[in-house]
Amino acid sequence: MEEYRVESAASGEQTAEEGKGGDEGKKMKVMAGVDESEGSMHALCWALDHLFTATGGEVPDKTQALGRLILLHAQQPLYHFVHPMGPAVYATLTAMESMRNAQKENSIWVLERASQICIERLVKAETIIIDGDPKDVICQATEEMSIDLLIMGSRGLGKVKRAILGSVSDYCAHHAKCPILIVKPPKVHP
Amino acid sequence: MAAAEAAAGKTVMVVGIDDSEHSFYALQWTLLHFFSGRGLDPPFKLVVVHAKRSAPSVIGLAGPGGVDVLPYVESDLKRIAARVIEKAKELCTANSVADVEYEVVEGDSRNVLCEAVEKHHADMLVVGSHGYGAIKRTVLGSVSDYCAHHAHCSVMIVKKPKPKH
């Protein structure tokens, strides 16, 4: 039977997980891709509720039961938002600045929301922001960080009702080298 | 937030298996990460589903003589199904997991798995990334791709890591 060390209140710092118990094989490095969409937040909630469960009694940090949780937010490169308008093909410097700031604020907001979800469920999480196209960023990050499980929502920003699987999650399902958990949005009960 | 998952709220996991290495890897991975070391009462309920192909689907559009081959193909498929379930049982006992349901359902794996999800009100479907006929160029098998799109619950695709050169 594994023994869980009872930690004091979650400080947001990362603790060394490696020394816990003898069964190294089951501790996982889990990464959740988060963006502004409800789908990815729901995916995080679902995964935390269903997978990060304590085996017995209350543990202040449920991450102990399963492993490390990393929240990844991919920041779209800015040239996506700049389109040629009339004679001025390039956006002015100030416009770029303000867009960059807006984007940074957005990323911080996303990660704060995600962190809040984790804190509510007594799970410690680390947060990372990486610049780039979400598909590539996520797949690369899973490889570089030796992630054991990737958690994603099934539909994100492109809310096309008929698409049953969003493009980023579809891409990652095909190309990520690690196991991937795709969480579908909750069913709407008639 | 109190631990609400104790009695009734166990997460139901359906694991789809066939005769391939990939699907047994997926089962083993699931057992290792979610069931090992949890003692006698893990917060998950496991249902192992094997889709048995029907003999006519295997024979396909065989010419004359197809009918004669039918009983042999049928018994062969039954044997494979029994072996698959046997192997799954061994894996579960090796990981000390006792509370498992095993099902063999005849039909196309895509439909069988999605229906099993409905039947067991599964919270999660676990599949390997490739099954029968894993063609090297495809990065994701057709069944796992179908399930990722169409299953009504969360889908976990477990990939068997390629050996590094």
mmCIF file of C-alpha atoms in Angstrom:
data_model
loop_
_atom_site.group_PDB
_atom_site.id
_atom_site.type_symbol
_atom_site.label_atom_id
_atom_site.label_comp_id
_atom_site.label_asym_id
_atom_site.label_seq_id
_atom_site.Cartn_x
_atom_site.Cartn_y
_atom_site.Cartn_z
ATOM 1 C CA MET A 1 0.000 0.000 0.000
ATOM 2 C CA GLU A 2 1.372 3.386 -0.938
ATOM 3 C CA GLU A 3 1.814 6.004 1.717
ATOM 4 C CA TYR A 4 0.948 9.576 0.877
ATOM 5 C CA ARG A 5 2.858 12.324 2.554
ATOM 6 C CA VAL A 6 0.436 14.979 3.737
ATOM 7 C CA GLU A 7 1.683 18.342 2.483
ATOM 8 C CA SER A 8 0.743 21.683 3.912
ATOM 9 C CA ALA A 9 -1.591 23.923 1.921
ATOM 10 C CA ALA A 10 -0.845 24.125 -1.776
ATOM 11 C CA SER A 11 1.661 26.905 -2.134
ATOM 12 C CA GLY A 12 1.798 26.830 -5.887
ATOM 13 C CA GLU A 13 5.408 25.719 -5.729
ATOM 14 C CA GLN A 14 6.468 22.540 -7.343
ATOM 15 C CA THR A 15 7.438 19.708 -5.019
ATOM 16 C CA ALA A 16 9.739 16.859 -5.883
ATOM 17 C CA GLU A 17 7.435 14.015 -6.802
ATOM 18 C CA GLU A 18 10.087 11.451 -7.441
ATOM 19 C CA GLY A 19 10.639 10.225 -3.918
ATOM 20 C CA LYS A 20 7.108 9.030 -3.280
ATOM 21 C CA GLY A 21 6.628 5.340 -2.781
ATOM 22 C CA GLY A 22 8.252 2.575 -4.715
ATOM 23 C CA ASP A 23 6.018 2.387 -7.761
ATOM 24 C CA GLU A 24 7.718 4.761 -10.165
ATOM 25 C CA GLY A 25 5.977 3.365 -13.181
ATOM 26 C CA LYS A 26 2.602 4.809 -12.419
ATOM 27 C CA LYS A 27 3.503 8.431 -11.811
ATOM 28 C CA MET A 28 2.635 10.356 -14.915
ATOM 29 C CA LYS A 29 3.556 13.656 -16.396
ATOM 30 C CA VAL A 30 0.247 14.990 -17.618
ATOM 31 C CA MET A 31 -0.130 17.998 -19.869
ATOM 32 C CA ALA A 32 -3.375 19.812 -20.592
ATOM 33 C CA GLY A 33 -3.642 22.146 -23.546
ATOM 34 C CA VAL A 34 -5.722 25.167 -22.632
ATOM 35 C CA ASP A 35 -7.029 28.084 -24.627
ATOM 36 C CA GLU A 36 -9.880 30.562 -24.302
ATOM 37 C CA SER A 37 -12.518 28.075 -25.345
ATOM 38 C CA GLU A 38 -15.025 26.560 -22.978
ATOM 39 C CA GLY A 39 -14.106 23.185 -24.434
ATOM 40 C CA SER A 40 -10.583 23.186 -23.111
ATOM 41 C CA MET A 41 -11.617 24.438 -19.666
ATOM 42 C CA HIS A 42 -14.252 21.757 -19.544
ATOM 43 C CA ALA A 43 -11.664 19.193 -20.605
ATOM 44 C CA LEU A 44 -9.474 20.224 -17.698
ATOM 45 C CA CYS A 45 -12.376 20.040 -15.208
ATOM 46 C CA TRP A 46 -13.457 16.670 -16.501
ATOM 47 C CA ALA A 47 -9.978 15.222 -16.398
ATOM 48 C CA LEU A 48 -9.407 16.500 -12.881
ATOM 49 C CA ASP A 49 -12.735 15.193 -11.646
ATOM 50 C CA HIS A 50 -12.406 11.786 -13.217
ATOM 51 C CA LEU A 51 -8.720 11.013 -13.230
ATOM 52 C CA PHE A 52 -7.113 12.909 -10.399
ATOM 53 C CA THR A 53 -9.029 11.201 -7.691
ATOM 54 C CA ALA A 54 -7.755 10.569 -4.206
ATOM 55 C CA THR A 55 -7.734 6.974 -3.202
ATOM 56 C CA GLY A 56 -8.722 7.458 0.344
ATOM 57 C CA GLY A 57 -9.324 10.297 2.722
ATOM 58 C CA GLU A 58 -8.590 13.885 1.894
ATOM 59 C CA VAL A 59 -5.184 14.678 0.541
ATOM 60 C CA PRO A 60 -4.394 18.357 0.174
ATOM 61 C CA ASP A 61 -2.720 17.650 -3.125
ATOM 62 C CA LYS A 62 -4.377 15.126 -5.392
ATOM 63 C CA THR A 63 -1.545 15.365 -7.859
ATOM 64 C CA GLN A 64 0.146 12.857 -5.609
ATOM 65 C CA ALA A 65 -2.263 10.209 -6.776
ATOM 66 C CA LEU A 66 -1.424 10.526 -10.405
ATOM 67 C CA GLY A 67 1.610 12.669 -11.150
ATOM 68 C CA ARG A 68 2.571 16.102 -12.367
ATOM 69 C CA LEU A 69 0.138 18.357 -14.168
ATOM 70 C CA ILE A 70 1.340 20.958 -16.629
ATOM 71 C CA LEU A 71 -0.977 23.506 -18.216
ATOM 72 C CA LEU A 72 0.164 24.589 -21.648
ATOM 73 C CA HIS A 73 -1.148 27.607 -23.480
ATOM 74 C CA ALA A 74 -0.038 28.185 -27.036
ATOM 75 C CA GLN A 75 0.127 31.809 -28.080
ATOM 76 C CA GLN A 76 -0.694 32.280 -31.730
ATOM 77 C CA PRO A 77 2.018 34.154 -33.567
ATOM 78 C CA LEU A 78 1.094 37.769 -34.119
ATOM 79 C CA TYR A 79 1.166 37.778 -37.873
ATOM 80 C CA HIS A 80 -2.177 36.018 -37.758
ATOM 81 C CA PHE A 81 -3.774 39.181 -36.577
ATOM 82 C CA VAL A 82 -2.145 41.600 -38.911
ATOM 83 C CA HIS A 83 -3.683 41.952 -42.321
ATOM 84 C CA PRO A 84 -2.827 44.433 -45.009
ATOM 85 C CA MET A 85 -5.162 47.384 -44.880
ATOM 86 C CA GLY A 86 -4.990 49.840 -47.739
ATOM 87 C CA PRO A 87 -1.665 51.498 -48.386
ATOM 88 C CA ALA A 88 -0.213 50.590 -44.990
ATOM 89 C CA VAL A 89 0.738 46.940 -45.363
ATOM 90 C CA TYR A 90 2.491 46.613 -42.063
ATOM 91 C CA ALA A 91 0.897 47.526 -38.800
ATOM 92 C CA THR A 92 2.472 50.401 -36.972
ATOM 93 C CA LEU A 93 4.785 49.722 -34.094
ATOM 94 C CA THR A 94 2.305 50.912 -31.500
ATOM 95 C CA ALA A 95 -0.418 48.720 -32.937
ATOM 96 C CA MET A 96 1.904 45.721 -32.705
ATOM 97 C CA GLU A 97 2.757 46.613 -29.137
ATOM 98 C CA SER A 98 -0.836 46.870 -28.076
ATOM 99 C CA MET A 99 -1.708 43.624 -29.807
ATOM 100 C CA ARG A 100 1.170 41.902 -28.106
ATOM 101 C CA ASN A 101 0.039 43.196 -24.753
ATOM 102 C CA ALA A 102 -3.548 42.191 -25.390
ATOM 103 C CA GLN A 103 -2.365 38.748 -26.310
ATOM 104 C CA LYS A 104 -0.221 38.463 -23.223
ATOM 105 C CA GLU A 105 -3.136 39.520 -21.074
ATOM 106 C CA ASN A 106 -5.318 36.971 -22.745
ATOM 107 C CA SER A 107 -2.795 34.204 -22.154
ATOM 108 C CA ILE A 108 -2.432 35.156 -18.531
ATOM 109 C CA TRP A 109 -6.201 35.179 -18.126
ATOM 110 C CA VAL A 110 -6.492 31.750 -19.696
ATOM 111 C CA LEU A 111 -3.834 30.288 -17.444
ATOM 112 C CA GLU A 112 -5.248 31.955 -14.376
ATOM 113 C CA ARG A 113 -8.631 30.468 -15.081
ATOM 114 C CA ALA A 114 -7.070 27.075 -15.627
ATOM 115 C CA SER A 115 -4.992 27.356 -12.450
ATOM 116 C CA GLN A 116 -8.089 28.326 -10.514
ATOM 117 C CA ILE A 117 -9.820 25.188 -11.741
ATOM 118 C CA CYS A 118 -6.880 23.153 -10.500
ATOM 119 C CA ILE A 119 -6.725 24.866 -7.128
ATOM 120 C CA GLU A 120 -10.429 24.280 -6.559
ATOM 121 C CA ARG A 121 -9.826 20.593 -7.039
ATOM 122 C CA LEU A 122 -6.751 20.500 -4.876
ATOM 123 C CA VAL A 123 -4.402 19.758 -7.736
ATOM 124 C CA LYS A 124 -1.074 21.459 -8.161
ATOM 125 C CA ALA A 125 -0.294 22.555 -11.668
ATOM 126 C CA GLU A 126 2.526 24.277 -13.479
ATOM 127 C CA THR A 127 1.774 26.718 -16.258
ATOM 128 C CA ILE A 128 3.650 27.335 -19.470
ATOM 129 C CA ILE A 129 3.119 29.704 -22.381
ATOM 130 C CA ILE A 130 4.763 28.878 -25.687
ATOM 131 C CA ASP A 131 4.573 30.937 -28.844
ATOM 132 C CA GLY A 132 3.518 29.302 -32.022
ATOM 133 C CA ASP A 133 0.817 27.415 -33.802
ATOM 134 C CA PRO A 134 -1.079 25.359 -31.186
ATOM 135 C CA LYS A 135 -0.882 22.098 -33.135
ATOM 136 C CA ASP A 136 2.870 22.143 -33.457
ATOM 137 C CA VAL A 137 3.509 23.663 -30.063
ATOM 138 C CA ILE A 138 1.549 20.966 -28.293
ATOM 139 C CA CYS A 139 3.048 18.052 -30.193
ATOM 140 C CA GLN A 140 6.554 19.383 -29.758
ATOM 141 C CA ALA A 141 6.069 20.085 -26.069
ATOM 142 C CA THR A 142 4.829 16.559 -25.400
ATOM 143 C CA GLU A 143 7.979 15.196 -26.942
ATOM 144 C CA GLU A 144 10.422 17.579 -25.365
ATOM 145 C CA MET A 145 8.975 17.253 -21.898
ATOM 146 C CA SER A 146 8.410 13.491 -22.127
ATOM 147 C CA ILE A 147 4.747 13.849 -21.375
ATOM 148 C CA ASP A 148 2.904 10.650 -20.498
ATOM 149 C CA LEU A 149 -0.606 11.868 -21.219
ATOM 150 C CA LEU A 150 -1.968 14.820 -23.151
ATOM 151 C CA ILE A 151 -5.419 16.168 -22.288
ATOM 152 C CA MET A 152 -7.359 18.269 -24.770
ATOM 153 C CA GLY A 153 -10.841 19.512 -25.408
ATOM 154 C CA SER A 154 -12.420 18.288 -28.580
ATOM 155 C CA ARG A 155 -13.458 21.597 -30.073
ATOM 156 C CA GLY A 156 -11.898 24.915 -29.519
ATOM 157 C CA LEU A 157 -12.040 28.260 -31.117
ATOM 158 C CA GLY A 158 -13.418 27.268 -34.462
ATOM 159 C CA LYS A 159 -16.968 26.650 -33.370
ATOM 160 C CA VAL A 160 -18.313 24.983 -36.440
ATOM 161 C CA LYS A 161 -21.225 22.974 -35.174
ATOM 162 C CA ARG A 162 -20.865 20.197 -37.636
ATOM 163 C CA ALA A 163 -17.208 19.561 -36.862
ATOM 164 C CA ILE A 164 -17.134 16.736 -34.413
ATOM 165 C CA LEU A 165 -13.491 17.107 -33.701
ATOM 166 C CA GLY A 166 -11.623 20.372 -33.831
ATOM 167 C CA SER A 167 -8.561 20.751 -35.992
ATOM 168 C CA VAL A 168 -6.035 21.070 -33.181
ATOM 169 C CA SER A 169 -7.250 18.027 -31.276
ATOM 170 C CA ASP A 170 -7.537 16.052 -34.484
ATOM 171 C CA TYR A 171 -3.996 16.967 -35.451
ATOM 172 C CA CYS A 172 -2.681 16.058 -32.018
ATOM 173 C CA ALA A 173 -4.606 12.779 -31.978
ATOM 174 C CA HIS A 174 -2.782 11.868 -35.151
ATOM 175 C CA HIS A 175 0.650 13.302 -34.518
ATOM 176 C CA ALA A 176 1.370 13.471 -30.820
ATOM 177 C CA LYS A 177 3.644 10.636 -29.861
ATOM 178 C CA CYS A 178 2.177 10.174 -26.416
ATOM 179 C CA PRO A 179 -1.251 8.943 -25.314
ATOM 180 C CA ILE A 180 -3.900 11.582 -25.733
ATOM 181 C CA LEU A 181 -7.211 12.057 -23.955
ATOM 182 C CA ILE A 182 -9.829 13.977 -25.904
ATOM 183 C CA VAL A 183 -12.642 15.259 -23.733
ATOM 184 C CA LYS A 184 -15.952 15.895 -25.462
ATOM 185 C CA PRO A 185 -18.167 18.758 -24.405
ATOM 186 C CA PRO A 186 -20.965 17.838 -22.006
ATOM 187 C CA LYS A 187 -24.079 16.546 -23.613
ATOM 188 C CA VAL A 188 -26.908 19.005 -23.742
ATOM 189 C CA HIS A 189 -29.861 17.295 -22.147
ATOM 190 C CA PRO A 190 -33.085 18.057 -23.983
ATOM 191 C CA MET B 1 -14.376 19.715 -2.232
ATOM 192 C CA ALA B 2 -15.239 16.408 -0.687
ATOM 193 C CA ALA B 3 -14.280 13.219 -2.429
ATOM 194 C CA ALA B 4 -17.570 12.541 -4.144
ATOM 195 C CA GLU B 5 -16.477 9.577 -6.155
ATOM 196 C CA ALA B 6 -16.671 7.006 -3.407
ATOM 197 C CA ALA B 7 -19.667 4.737 -3.904
ATOM 198 C CA ALA B 8 -21.740 5.333 -6.980
ATOM 199 C CA GLY B 9 -19.627 7.735 -8.916
ATOM 200 C CA LYS B 10 -16.924 5.437 -10.228
ATOM 201 C CA THR B 11 -15.460 6.483 -13.530
ATOM 202 C CA VAL B 12 -16.410 3.850 -16.101
ATOM 203 C CA MET B 13 -13.675 3.029 -18.597
ATOM 204 C CA VAL B 14 -14.302 0.924 -21.661
ATOM 205 C CA VAL B 15 -11.134 -0.458 -23.194
ATOM 206 C CA GLY B 16 -11.397 -1.768 -26.737
ATOM 207 C CA ILE B 17 -9.073 -4.620 -27.580
ATOM 208 C CA ASP B 18 -8.383 -6.720 -30.600
ATOM 209 C CA ASP B 19 -5.654 -9.132 -31.471
ATOM 210 C CA SER B 20 -2.987 -6.485 -31.968
ATOM 211 C CA GLU B 21 0.048 -5.484 -29.928
ATOM 212 C CA HIS B 22 -1.189 -1.912 -29.843
ATOM 213 C CA SER B 23 -4.426 -2.657 -28.100
ATOM 214 C CA PHE B 24 -2.797 -4.833 -25.444
ATOM 215 C CA TYR B 25 -0.271 -2.098 -24.914
ATOM 216 C CA ALA B 26 -3.187 0.293 -24.403
ATOM 217 C CA LEU B 27 -4.779 -2.036 -21.849
ATOM 218 C CA GLN B 28 -1.508 -2.520 -20.016
ATOM 219 C CA TRP B 29 -0.860 1.221 -20.001
ATOM 220 C CA THR B 30 -4.298 1.913 -18.587
ATOM 221 C CA LEU B 31 -3.915 -0.738 -15.911
ATOM 222 C CA LEU B 32 -0.502 0.533 -14.972
ATOM 223 C CA HIS B 33 -1.424 4.192 -14.673
ATOM 224 C CA PHE B 34 -4.911 4.053 -13.275
ATOM 225 C CA PHE B 35 -5.227 0.813 -11.413
ATOM 226 C CA SER B 36 -1.860 -0.240 -10.070
ATOM 227 C CA GLY B 37 -1.130 0.590 -6.511
ATOM 228 C CA ARG B 38 -4.677 1.692 -5.787
ATOM 229 C CA GLY B 39 -5.344 -1.283 -3.616
ATOM 230 C CA LEU B 40 -8.587 -3.165 -3.734
ATOM 231 C CA ASP B 41 -10.893 -0.332 -4.604
ATOM 232 C CA PRO B 42 -9.671 1.868 -7.412
ATOM 233 C CA PRO B 43 -12.045 4.710 -8.309
ATOM 234 C CA PHE B 44 -12.482 3.292 -11.794
ATOM 235 C CA LYS B 45 -14.614 0.555 -13.268
ATOM 236 C CA LEU B 46 -13.089 -1.296 -16.158
ATOM 237 C CA VAL B 47 -14.972 -2.883 -19.023
ATOM 238 C CA VAL B 48 -12.909 -4.729 -21.605
ATOM 239 C CA VAL B 49 -14.628 -5.033 -24.975
ATOM 240 C CA HIS B 50 -13.509 -7.142 -27.866
ATOM 241 C CA ALA B 51 -15.177 -6.715 -31.222
ATOM 242 C CA LYS B 52 -15.341 -10.048 -32.931
ATOM 243 C CA ARG B 53 -15.506 -9.839 -36.633
ATOM 244 C CA SER B 54 -18.261 -11.811 -38.215
ATOM 245 C CA ALA B 55 -17.235 -14.600 -40.544
ATOM 246 C CA PRO B 56 -19.059 -13.202 -43.579
ATOM 247 C CA SER B 57 -17.220 -9.903 -43.192
ATOM 248 C CA VAL B 58 -13.901 -11.687 -43.180
ATOM 249 C CA ILE B 59 -14.673 -13.828 -46.196
ATOM 250 C CA GLY B 60 -16.023 -10.871 -48.066
ATOM 251 C CA LEU B 61 -16.856 -11.363 -51.656
ATOM 252 C CA ALA B 62 -15.219 -14.723 -51.993
ATOM 253 C CA GLY B 63 -16.275 -16.641 -54.997
ATOM 254 C CA PRO B 64 -17.738 -20.106 -54.987
ATOM 255 C CA GLY B 65 -16.640 -22.094 -52.028
ATOM 256 C CA GLY B 66 -17.015 -19.180 -49.699
ATOM 257 C CA VAL B 67 -19.896 -20.885 -48.021
ATOM 258 C CA ASP B 68 -17.833 -23.984 -47.323
ATOM 259 C CA VAL B 69 -15.113 -22.013 -45.646
ATOM 260 C CA LEU B 70 -17.614 -20.289 -43.345
ATOM 261 C CA PRO B 71 -17.575 -22.738 -40.426
ATOM 262 C CA TYR B 72 -13.784 -22.824 -40.387
ATOM 263 C CA VAL B 73 -13.501 -19.073 -40.414
ATOM 264 C CA GLU B 74 -16.145 -18.848 -37.731
ATOM 265 C CA SER B 75 -14.354 -21.246 -35.406
ATOM 266 C CA ASP B 76 -11.087 -19.486 -36.090
ATOM 267 C CA LEU B 77 -12.599 -16.145 -35.125
ATOM 268 C CA LYS B 78 -14.080 -17.665 -31.983
ATOM 269 C CA ARG B 79 -10.675 -19.014 -31.079
ATOM 270 C CA ILE B 80 -9.063 -15.639 -31.601
ATOM 271 C CA ALA B 81 -11.724 -13.940 -29.511
ATOM 272 C CA ALA B 82 -11.248 -16.432 -26.686
ATOM 273 C CA ARG B 83 -7.504 -15.945 -26.790
ATOM 274 C CA VAL B 84 -7.858 -12.178 -26.736
ATOM 275 C CA ILE B 85 -10.102 -12.259 -23.684
ATOM 276 C CA GLU B 86 -7.816 -14.787 -22.010
ATOM 277 C CA LYS B 87 -4.846 -12.537 -22.531
ATOM 278 C CA ALA B 88 -6.796 -9.544 -21.251
ATOM 279 C CA LYS B 89 -7.744 -11.492 -18.119
ATOM 280 C CA GLU B 90 -4.103 -12.369 -17.571
ATOM 281 C CA LEU B 91 -3.079 -8.735 -17.872
ATOM 282 C CA CYS B 92 -5.721 -7.652 -15.388
ATOM 283 C CA THR B 93 -4.799 -10.273 -12.811
ATOM 284 C CA ALA B 94 -1.120 -9.452 -13.265
ATOM 285 C CA ASN B 95 -1.994 -5.888 -12.297
ATOM 286 C CA SER B 96 -4.200 -7.028 -9.417
ATOM 287 C CA VAL B 97 -7.389 -5.722 -10.910
ATOM 288 C CA ALA B 98 -10.335 -7.887 -10.051
ATOM 289 C CA ASP B 99 -13.452 -5.851 -10.794
ATOM 290 C CA VAL B 100 -13.452 -6.120 -14.576
ATOM 291 C CA GLU B 101 -16.175 -6.939 -17.045
ATOM 292 C CA TYR B 102 -15.249 -8.693 -20.253
ATOM 293 C CA GLU B 103 -17.383 -8.566 -23.364
ATOM 294 C CA VAL B 104 -17.141 -10.038 -26.798
ATOM 295 C CA VAL B 105 -19.499 -8.418 -29.251
ATOM 296 C CA GLU B 106 -19.811 -9.401 -32.851
ATOM 297 C CA GLY B 107 -19.598 -6.663 -35.400
ATOM 298 C CA ASP B 108 -17.418 -3.920 -36.768
ATOM 299 C CA SER B 109 -15.103 -2.528 -34.078
ATOM 300 C CA ARG B 110 -16.121 1.058 -34.726
ATOM 301 C CA ASN B 111 -19.766 0.445 -33.990
ATOM 302 C CA VAL B 112 -19.164 -2.112 -31.273
ATOM 303 C CA LEU B 113 -17.035 0.261 -29.259
ATOM 304 C CA CYS B 114 -19.318 3.250 -29.637
ATOM 305 C CA GLU B 115 -22.308 1.135 -28.659
ATOM 306 C CA ALA B 116 -20.464 -0.324 -25.691
ATOM 307 C CA VAL B 117 -19.876 3.227 -24.512
ATOM 308 C CA GLU B 118 -23.615 3.888 -24.627
ATOM 309 C CA LYS B 119 -24.494 0.591 -23.015
ATOM 310 C CA HIS B 120 -22.194 0.958 -20.046
ATOM 311 C CA HIS B 121 -22.660 4.740 -19.775
ATOM 312 C CA ALA B 122 -18.935 4.957 -20.017
ATOM 313 C CA ASP B 123 -17.093 8.099 -19.051
ATOM 314 C CA MET B 124 -14.121 7.164 -21.138
ATOM 315 C CA LEU B 125 -13.168 4.950 -24.044
ATOM 316 C CA VAL B 126 -9.601 3.726 -24.293
ATOM 317 C CA VAL B 127 -8.229 2.460 -27.584
ATOM 318 C CA GLY B 128 -4.840 1.677 -28.998
ATOM 319 C CA SER B 129 -3.711 3.745 -31.910
ATOM 320 C CA HIS B 130 -3.576 0.927 -34.419
ATOM 321 C CA GLY B 131 -5.186 -2.426 -34.684
ATOM 322 C CA TYR B 132 -5.478 -5.035 -37.344
ATOM 323 C CA GLY B 133 -3.467 -4.205 -40.392
ATOM 324 C CA ALA B 134 -1.404 -1.360 -39.027
ATOM 325 C CA ILE B 135 -0.053 0.260 -42.134
ATOM 326 C CA LYS B 136 3.193 1.996 -41.394
ATOM 327 C CA ARG B 137 2.328 5.252 -43.002
ATOM 328 C CA THR B 138 -0.876 5.908 -41.148
ATOM 329 C CA VAL B 139 -0.298 7.770 -37.940
ATOM 330 C CA LEU B 140 -3.633 6.807 -36.499
ATOM 331 C CA GLY B 141 -5.682 3.708 -37.203
ATOM 332 C CA SER B 142 -9.153 4.001 -38.646
ATOM 333 C CA VAL B 143 -10.964 2.636 -35.614
ATOM 334 C CA SER B 144 -9.273 4.957 -33.140
ATOM 335 C CA ASP B 145 -9.851 7.852 -35.511
ATOM 336 C CA TYR B 146 -13.522 6.962 -35.834
ATOM 337 C CA CYS B 147 -13.919 6.611 -32.082
ATOM 338 C CA ALA B 148 -12.162 9.909 -31.417
ATOM 339 C CA HIS B 149 -14.741 11.592 -33.635
ATOM 340 C CA HIS B 150 -17.894 9.696 -32.867
ATOM 341 C CA ALA B 151 -17.849 8.253 -29.381
ATOM 342 C CA HIS B 152 -20.103 10.173 -27.048
ATOM 343 C CA CYS B 153 -17.620 10.172 -24.240
ATOM 344 C CA SER B 154 -14.022 11.184 -23.768
ATOM 345 C CA VAL B 155 -11.602 9.107 -25.768
ATOM 346 C CA MET B 156 -8.113 8.189 -24.746
ATOM 347 C CA ILE B 157 -5.844 7.020 -27.537
ATOM 348 C CA VAL B 158 -2.823 5.188 -26.198
ATOM 349 C CA LYS B 159 0.067 5.091 -28.581
ATOM 350 C CA LYS B 160 2.723 2.496 -28.469
ATOM 351 C CA PRO B 161 6.037 4.306 -28.599
ATOM 352 C CA LYS B 162 8.161 3.445 -31.585
ATOM 353 C CA PRO B 163 11.542 2.036 -30.665
ATOM 354 C CA LYS B 164 14.143 4.712 -31.211
ATOM 355 C CA HIS B 165 16.848 3.981 -33.755
#
